[in-house]
Tab-separated table of C-alpha atoms in Angstrom:
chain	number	residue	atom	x	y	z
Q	1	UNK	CA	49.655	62.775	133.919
Q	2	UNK	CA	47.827	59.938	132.148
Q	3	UNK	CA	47.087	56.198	134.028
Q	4	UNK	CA	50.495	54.540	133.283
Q	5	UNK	CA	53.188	57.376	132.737
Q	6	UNK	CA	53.754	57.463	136.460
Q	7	UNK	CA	55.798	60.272	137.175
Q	8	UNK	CA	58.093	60.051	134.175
Q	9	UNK	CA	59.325	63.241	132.339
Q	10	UNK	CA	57.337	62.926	129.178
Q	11	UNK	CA	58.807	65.066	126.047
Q	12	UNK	CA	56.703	65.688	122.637
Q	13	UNK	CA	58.681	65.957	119.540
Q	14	UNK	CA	57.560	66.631	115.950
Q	15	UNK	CA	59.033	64.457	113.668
Q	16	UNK	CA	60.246	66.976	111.483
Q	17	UNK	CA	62.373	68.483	114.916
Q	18	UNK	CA	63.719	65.039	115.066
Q	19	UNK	CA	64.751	64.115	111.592
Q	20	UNK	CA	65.564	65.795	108.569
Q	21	UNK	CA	62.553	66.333	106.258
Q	22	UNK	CA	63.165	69.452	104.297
Q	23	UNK	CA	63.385	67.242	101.194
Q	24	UNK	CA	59.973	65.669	101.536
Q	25	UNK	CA	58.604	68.768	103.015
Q	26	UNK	CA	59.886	70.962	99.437
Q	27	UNK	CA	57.788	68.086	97.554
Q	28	UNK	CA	54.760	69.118	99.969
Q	29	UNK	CA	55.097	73.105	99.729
Q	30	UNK	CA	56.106	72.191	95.769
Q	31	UNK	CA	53.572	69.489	94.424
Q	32	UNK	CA	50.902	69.377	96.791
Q	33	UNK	CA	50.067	66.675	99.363
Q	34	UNK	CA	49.184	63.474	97.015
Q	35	UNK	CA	53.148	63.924	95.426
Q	36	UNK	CA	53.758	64.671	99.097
Q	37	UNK	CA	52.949	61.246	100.221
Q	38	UNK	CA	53.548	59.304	97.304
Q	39	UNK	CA	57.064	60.472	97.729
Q	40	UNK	CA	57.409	59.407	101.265
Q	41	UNK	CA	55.944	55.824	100.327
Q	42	UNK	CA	58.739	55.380	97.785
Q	43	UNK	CA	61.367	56.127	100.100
Q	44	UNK	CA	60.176	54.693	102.758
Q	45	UNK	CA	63.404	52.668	103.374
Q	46	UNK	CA	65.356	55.468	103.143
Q	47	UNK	CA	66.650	56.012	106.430
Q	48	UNK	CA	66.413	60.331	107.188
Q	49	UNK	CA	69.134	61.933	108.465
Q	50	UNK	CA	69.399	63.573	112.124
Q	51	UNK	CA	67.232	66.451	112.609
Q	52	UNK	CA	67.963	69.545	115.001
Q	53	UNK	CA	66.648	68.067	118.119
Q	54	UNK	CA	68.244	64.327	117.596
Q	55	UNK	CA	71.361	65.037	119.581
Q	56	UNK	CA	68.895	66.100	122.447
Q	57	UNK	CA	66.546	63.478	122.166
Q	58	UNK	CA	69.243	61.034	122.102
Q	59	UNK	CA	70.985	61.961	125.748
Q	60	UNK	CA	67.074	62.210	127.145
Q	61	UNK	CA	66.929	58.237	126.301
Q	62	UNK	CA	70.331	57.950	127.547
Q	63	UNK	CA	68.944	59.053	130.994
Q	64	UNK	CA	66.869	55.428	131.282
Q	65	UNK	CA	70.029	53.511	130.649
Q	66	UNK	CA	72.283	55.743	133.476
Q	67	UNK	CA	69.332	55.117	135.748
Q	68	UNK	CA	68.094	51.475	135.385
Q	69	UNK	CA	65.045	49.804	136.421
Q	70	UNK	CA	61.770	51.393	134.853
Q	71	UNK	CA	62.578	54.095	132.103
Q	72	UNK	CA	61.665	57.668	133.907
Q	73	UNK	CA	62.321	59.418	130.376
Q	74	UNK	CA	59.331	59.042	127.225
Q	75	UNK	CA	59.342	60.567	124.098
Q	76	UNK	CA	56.269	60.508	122.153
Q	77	UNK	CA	56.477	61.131	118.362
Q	78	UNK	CA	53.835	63.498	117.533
Q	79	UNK	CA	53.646	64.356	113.648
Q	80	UNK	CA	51.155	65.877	110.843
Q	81	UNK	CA	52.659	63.308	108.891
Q	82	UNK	CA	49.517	60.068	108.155
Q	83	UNK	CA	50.541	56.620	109.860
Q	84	UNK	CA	50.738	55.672	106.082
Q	85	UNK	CA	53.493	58.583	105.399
Q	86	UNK	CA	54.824	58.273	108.649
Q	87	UNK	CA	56.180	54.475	108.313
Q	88	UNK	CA	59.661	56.134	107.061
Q	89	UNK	CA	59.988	58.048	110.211
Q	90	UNK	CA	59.319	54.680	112.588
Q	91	UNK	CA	61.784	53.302	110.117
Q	92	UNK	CA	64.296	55.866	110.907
Q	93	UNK	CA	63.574	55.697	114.844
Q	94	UNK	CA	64.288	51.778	114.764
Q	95	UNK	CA	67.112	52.260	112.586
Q	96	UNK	CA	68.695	54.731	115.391
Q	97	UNK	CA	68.022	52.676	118.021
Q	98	UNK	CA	65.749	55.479	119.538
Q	99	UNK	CA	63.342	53.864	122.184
Q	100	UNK	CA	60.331	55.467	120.901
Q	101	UNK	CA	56.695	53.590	120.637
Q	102	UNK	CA	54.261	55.642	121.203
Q	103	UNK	CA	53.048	57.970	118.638
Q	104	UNK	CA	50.410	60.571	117.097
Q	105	UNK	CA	49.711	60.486	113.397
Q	106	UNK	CA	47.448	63.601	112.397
Q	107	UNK	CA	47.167	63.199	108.706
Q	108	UNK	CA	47.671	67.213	108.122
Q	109	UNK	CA	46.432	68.720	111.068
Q	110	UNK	CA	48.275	70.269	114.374
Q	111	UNK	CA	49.450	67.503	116.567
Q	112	UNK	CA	49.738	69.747	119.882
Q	113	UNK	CA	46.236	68.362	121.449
Q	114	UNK	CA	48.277	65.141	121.819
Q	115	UNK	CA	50.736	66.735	123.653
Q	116	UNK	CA	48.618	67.550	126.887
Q	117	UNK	CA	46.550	64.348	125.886
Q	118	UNK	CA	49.851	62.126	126.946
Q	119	UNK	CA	50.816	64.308	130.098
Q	120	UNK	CA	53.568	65.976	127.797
Q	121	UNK	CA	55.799	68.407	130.162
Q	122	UNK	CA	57.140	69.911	127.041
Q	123	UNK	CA	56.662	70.242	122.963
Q	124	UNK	CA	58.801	70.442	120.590
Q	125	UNK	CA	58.313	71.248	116.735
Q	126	UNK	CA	59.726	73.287	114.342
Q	127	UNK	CA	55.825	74.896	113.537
Q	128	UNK	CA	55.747	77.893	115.125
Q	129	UNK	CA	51.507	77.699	114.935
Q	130	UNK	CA	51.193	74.266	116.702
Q	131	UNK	CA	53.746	75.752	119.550
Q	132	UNK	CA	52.030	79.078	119.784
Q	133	UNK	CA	48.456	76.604	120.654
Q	134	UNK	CA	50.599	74.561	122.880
Q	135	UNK	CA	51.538	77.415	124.686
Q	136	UNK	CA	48.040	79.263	124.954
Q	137	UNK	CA	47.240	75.678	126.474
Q	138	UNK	CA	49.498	76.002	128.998
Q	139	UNK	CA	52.123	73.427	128.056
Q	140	UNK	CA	55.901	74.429	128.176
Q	141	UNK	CA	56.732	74.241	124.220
Q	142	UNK	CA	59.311	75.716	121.591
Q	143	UNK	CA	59.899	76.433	117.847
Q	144	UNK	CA	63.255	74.813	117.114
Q	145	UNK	CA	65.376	77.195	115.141
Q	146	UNK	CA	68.045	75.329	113.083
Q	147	UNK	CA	71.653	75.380	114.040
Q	148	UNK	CA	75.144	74.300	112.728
Q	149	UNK	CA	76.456	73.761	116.422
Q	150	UNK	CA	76.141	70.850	118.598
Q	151	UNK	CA	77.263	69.713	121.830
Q	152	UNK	CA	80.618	67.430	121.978
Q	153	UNK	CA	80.069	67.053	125.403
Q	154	UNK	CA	78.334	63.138	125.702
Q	155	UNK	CA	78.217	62.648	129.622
Q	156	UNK	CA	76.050	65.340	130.417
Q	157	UNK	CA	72.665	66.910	129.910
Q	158	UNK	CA	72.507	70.758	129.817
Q	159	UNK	CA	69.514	72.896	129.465
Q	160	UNK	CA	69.740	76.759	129.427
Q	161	UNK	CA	66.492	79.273	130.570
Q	162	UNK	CA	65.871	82.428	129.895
Q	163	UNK	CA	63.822	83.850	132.803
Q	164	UNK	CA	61.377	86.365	132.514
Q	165	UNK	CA	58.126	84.898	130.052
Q	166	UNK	CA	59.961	81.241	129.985
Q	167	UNK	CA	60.517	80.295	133.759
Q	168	UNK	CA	58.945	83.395	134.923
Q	169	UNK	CA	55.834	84.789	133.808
Q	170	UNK	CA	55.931	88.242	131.678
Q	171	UNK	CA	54.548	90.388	134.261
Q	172	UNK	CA	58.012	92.264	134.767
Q	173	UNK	CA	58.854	92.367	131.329
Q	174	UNK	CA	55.718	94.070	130.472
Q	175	UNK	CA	56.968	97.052	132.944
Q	176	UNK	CA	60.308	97.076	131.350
Q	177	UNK	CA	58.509	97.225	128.017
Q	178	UNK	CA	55.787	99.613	128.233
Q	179	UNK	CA	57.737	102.222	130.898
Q	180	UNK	CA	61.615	101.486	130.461
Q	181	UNK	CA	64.411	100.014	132.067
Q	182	UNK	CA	64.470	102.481	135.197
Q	183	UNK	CA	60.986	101.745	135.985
Q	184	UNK	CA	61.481	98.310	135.894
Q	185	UNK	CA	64.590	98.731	138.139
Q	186	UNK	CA	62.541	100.197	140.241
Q	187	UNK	CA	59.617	97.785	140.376
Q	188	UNK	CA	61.845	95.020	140.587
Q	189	UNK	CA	63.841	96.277	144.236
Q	190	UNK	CA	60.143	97.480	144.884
Q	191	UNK	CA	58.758	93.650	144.449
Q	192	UNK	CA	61.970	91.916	145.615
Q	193	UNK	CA	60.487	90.330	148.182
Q	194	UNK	CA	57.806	89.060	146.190
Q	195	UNK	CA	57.827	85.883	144.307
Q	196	UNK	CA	57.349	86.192	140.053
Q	197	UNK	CA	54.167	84.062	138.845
Q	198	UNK	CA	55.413	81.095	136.994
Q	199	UNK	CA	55.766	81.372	133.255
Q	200	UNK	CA	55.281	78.372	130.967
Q	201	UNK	CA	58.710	76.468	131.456
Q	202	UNK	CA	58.261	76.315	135.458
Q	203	UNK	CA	56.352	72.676	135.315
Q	204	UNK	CA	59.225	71.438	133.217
Q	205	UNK	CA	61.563	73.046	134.710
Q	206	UNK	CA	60.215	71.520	138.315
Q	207	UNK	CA	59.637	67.900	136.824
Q	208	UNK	CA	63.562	68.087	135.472
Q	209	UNK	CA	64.729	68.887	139.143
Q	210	UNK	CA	62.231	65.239	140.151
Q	211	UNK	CA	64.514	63.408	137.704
Q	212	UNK	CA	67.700	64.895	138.778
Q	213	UNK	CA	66.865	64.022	142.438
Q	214	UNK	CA	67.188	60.747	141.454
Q	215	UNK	CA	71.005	60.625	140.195
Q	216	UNK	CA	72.094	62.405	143.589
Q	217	UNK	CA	75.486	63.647	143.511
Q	218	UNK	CA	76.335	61.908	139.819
Q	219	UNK	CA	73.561	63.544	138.302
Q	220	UNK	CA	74.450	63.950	134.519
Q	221	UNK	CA	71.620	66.906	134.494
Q	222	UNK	CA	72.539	70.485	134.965
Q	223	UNK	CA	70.640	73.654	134.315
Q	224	UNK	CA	70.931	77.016	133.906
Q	225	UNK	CA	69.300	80.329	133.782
Q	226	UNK	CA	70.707	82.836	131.066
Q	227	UNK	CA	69.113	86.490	131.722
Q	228	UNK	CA	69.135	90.181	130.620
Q	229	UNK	CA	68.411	90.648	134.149
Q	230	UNK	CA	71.592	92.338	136.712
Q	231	UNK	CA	71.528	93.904	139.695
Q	232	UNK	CA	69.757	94.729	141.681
Q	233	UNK	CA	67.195	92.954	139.480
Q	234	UNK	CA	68.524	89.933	140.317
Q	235	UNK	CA	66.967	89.689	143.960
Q	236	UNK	CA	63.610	88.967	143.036
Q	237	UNK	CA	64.857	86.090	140.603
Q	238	UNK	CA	65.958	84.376	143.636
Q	239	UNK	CA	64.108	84.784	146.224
Q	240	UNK	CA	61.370	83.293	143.500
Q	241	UNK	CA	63.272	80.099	142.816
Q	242	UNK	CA	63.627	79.643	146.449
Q	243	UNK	CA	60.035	79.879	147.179
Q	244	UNK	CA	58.749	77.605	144.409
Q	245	UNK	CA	61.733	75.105	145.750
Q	246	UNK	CA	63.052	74.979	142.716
Q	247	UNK	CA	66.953	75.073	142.213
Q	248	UNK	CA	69.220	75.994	139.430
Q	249	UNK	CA	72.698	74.830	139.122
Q	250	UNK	CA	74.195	77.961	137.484
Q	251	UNK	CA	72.772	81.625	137.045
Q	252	UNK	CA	74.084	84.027	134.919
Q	253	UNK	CA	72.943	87.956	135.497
Q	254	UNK	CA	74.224	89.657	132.170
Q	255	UNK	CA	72.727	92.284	132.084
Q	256	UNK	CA	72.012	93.161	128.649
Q	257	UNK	CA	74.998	91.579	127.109
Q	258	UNK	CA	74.805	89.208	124.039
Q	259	UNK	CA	73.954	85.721	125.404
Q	260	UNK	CA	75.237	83.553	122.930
Q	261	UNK	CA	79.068	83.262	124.044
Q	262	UNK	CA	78.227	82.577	127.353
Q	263	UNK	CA	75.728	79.628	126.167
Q	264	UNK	CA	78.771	78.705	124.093
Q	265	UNK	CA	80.874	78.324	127.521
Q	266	UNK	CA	78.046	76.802	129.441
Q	267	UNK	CA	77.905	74.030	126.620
Q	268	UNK	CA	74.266	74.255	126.671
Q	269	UNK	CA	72.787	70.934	124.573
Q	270	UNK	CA	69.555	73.821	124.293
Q	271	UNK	CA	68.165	77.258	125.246
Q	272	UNK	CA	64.922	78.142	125.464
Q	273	UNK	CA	64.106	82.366	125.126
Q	274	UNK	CA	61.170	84.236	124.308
Q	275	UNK	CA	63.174	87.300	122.514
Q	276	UNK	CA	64.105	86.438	119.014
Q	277	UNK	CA	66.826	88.719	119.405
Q	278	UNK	CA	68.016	86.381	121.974
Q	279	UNK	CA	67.522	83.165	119.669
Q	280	UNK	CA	69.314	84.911	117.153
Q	281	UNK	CA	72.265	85.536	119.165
Q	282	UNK	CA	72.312	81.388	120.542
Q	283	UNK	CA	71.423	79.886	117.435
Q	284	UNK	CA	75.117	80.410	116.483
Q	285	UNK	CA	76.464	78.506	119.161
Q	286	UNK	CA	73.608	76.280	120.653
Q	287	UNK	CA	70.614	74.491	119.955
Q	288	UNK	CA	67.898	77.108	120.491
Q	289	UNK	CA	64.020	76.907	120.878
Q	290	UNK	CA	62.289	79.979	120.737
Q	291	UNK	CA	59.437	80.470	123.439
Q	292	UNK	CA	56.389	82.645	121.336
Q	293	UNK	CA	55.339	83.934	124.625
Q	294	UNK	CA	54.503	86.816	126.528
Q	295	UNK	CA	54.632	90.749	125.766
Q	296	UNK	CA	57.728	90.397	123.368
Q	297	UNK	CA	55.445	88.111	121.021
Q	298	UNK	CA	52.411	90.338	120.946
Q	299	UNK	CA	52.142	92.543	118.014
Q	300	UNK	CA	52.532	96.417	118.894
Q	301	UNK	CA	49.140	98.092	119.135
């Protein structure tokens, strides 16, 4: 964590994840970068509208004002947008009331070394490249995938896991993949005694519990993990969290079922899944960020 940060929970967000710039982005893919910019200069006082992750990124700021004292949330604006272009977005954060001063401007190119410069414990963006680099340099990140649905619920904070190449690393998945589901039943009961290597969501996941420590019993914080996984898979899932000290507030086992109801009825504010399948399924009903990671993001040989 950089000199200053402390041990805040710092969260990287494209500006295009927090506001709405499909307009200015169709004058980018349409005219070409000069129109691109030109355009964003003349509407520069044009406030954007909310983008997928603003709901989110509004209740993480929230956090500082529940808490008091020294703000133990940051959110650092990291965009490919120039500080020229990028004056309409600051515009929009001020107009929002969004606490947000520190920033990367990358005129073009992929903001994600800025992530791990700043201490980030998690990107997000809606490029799928720049998360994909994040990832490969070991940062928790995700592709937000747009969705209709959002979150009534103001007072608390809920954030949804799948397990196995998010929180966990891939190494069971690759057995269910490569030999089937009874082999990895098998490997699993086989293993259940030994602890999963951590996948890339287990530093955020870890620096989330540090922050919830500090509401104690109010804490408006809860998480969950959302897995394929059942019994007697389930075991090793455990017995993993409880070595790493690491504690989750609800667990659903579904066992192969469909995961976006039960999202739905968790009131997740967002889910994080490597299986696009899985995103697919959420995206109806939750914010969803969709974790390129692991064997279920490697092309088939």
């Amino acid at each position: 964590m950089p000199k200053g940060f402390g041990d805040k929970l710092v969260i990287a967000i494209s500006s295009r994840a927090l506001f709405n710039l499909d307009e200015s982005h169709q004058v980018y893919v349409n005219e070409g970068l000069a129109a691109y910019a030109q355009y964003q200069i003349e509407h520069e006082d044009e406030v954007l509208a909310p983008g997928d992750a603003f709901p989110l990124v509004k209740k993480l700021l929230r956090l500082n004002e529940r808490l008091g004292g020294e703000p133990r949330v940051e959110v650092i604006l990291l965009s490919r947008n120039s500080a020229d272009t990028g004056l309409r977005v600051f515009n929009s954060v001020e107009h929002y009331g969004l606490k947000i001063s520190r920033a990367a401007f990358c005129g073009g190119t992929s903001p994600y070394r800025y992530a791990s410069a700043f201490g980030c414990h998690l990107f997000l963006s809606t490029e799928p490249d720049d998360v994909r680099q994040a990832l490969d340099h070991g940062m928790a990140a995700a592709t937000l995938i747009a969705s209709n649905n959002r979150v009534e619920n103001e007072d608390e904070l809920r954030f949804a896991f799948d397990g196995d190449a998010v929180i966990f690393s891939d190494e069971a998945e690759q057995v269910y993949k490569l030999q089937g589901l009874s082999a990895f039943t098998e490997s699993e009961k086989a293993s259940a005694k030994e602890p999963l290597s951590g996948g890339p969501f287990k530093q955020f996941l870890a620096a989330l519990q540090g922050l919830q420590a500090e509401f104690g019993e109010s804490c408006p914080i809860r998480t969950a993990l959302v897995t394929a996984r059942s019994a007697p898979a389930h075991e090793r899932v455990i017995r993993t969290l409880r070595a790493w000290n690491i504690r989750i507030d609800e667990s659903l086992f579904l066992g192969g079922l469909s995961k976006g109801t039960f999202l739905k009825a968790y009131g997740a504010d967002v889910f994080f899944d490597d299986q696009q399948m899985h995103c697919d399924s959420a995206r109806e009903h939750v914010a969803t960020g969709h974790v390129p990671h692991g064997i279920a993001n490697r092309p088939l040989s």
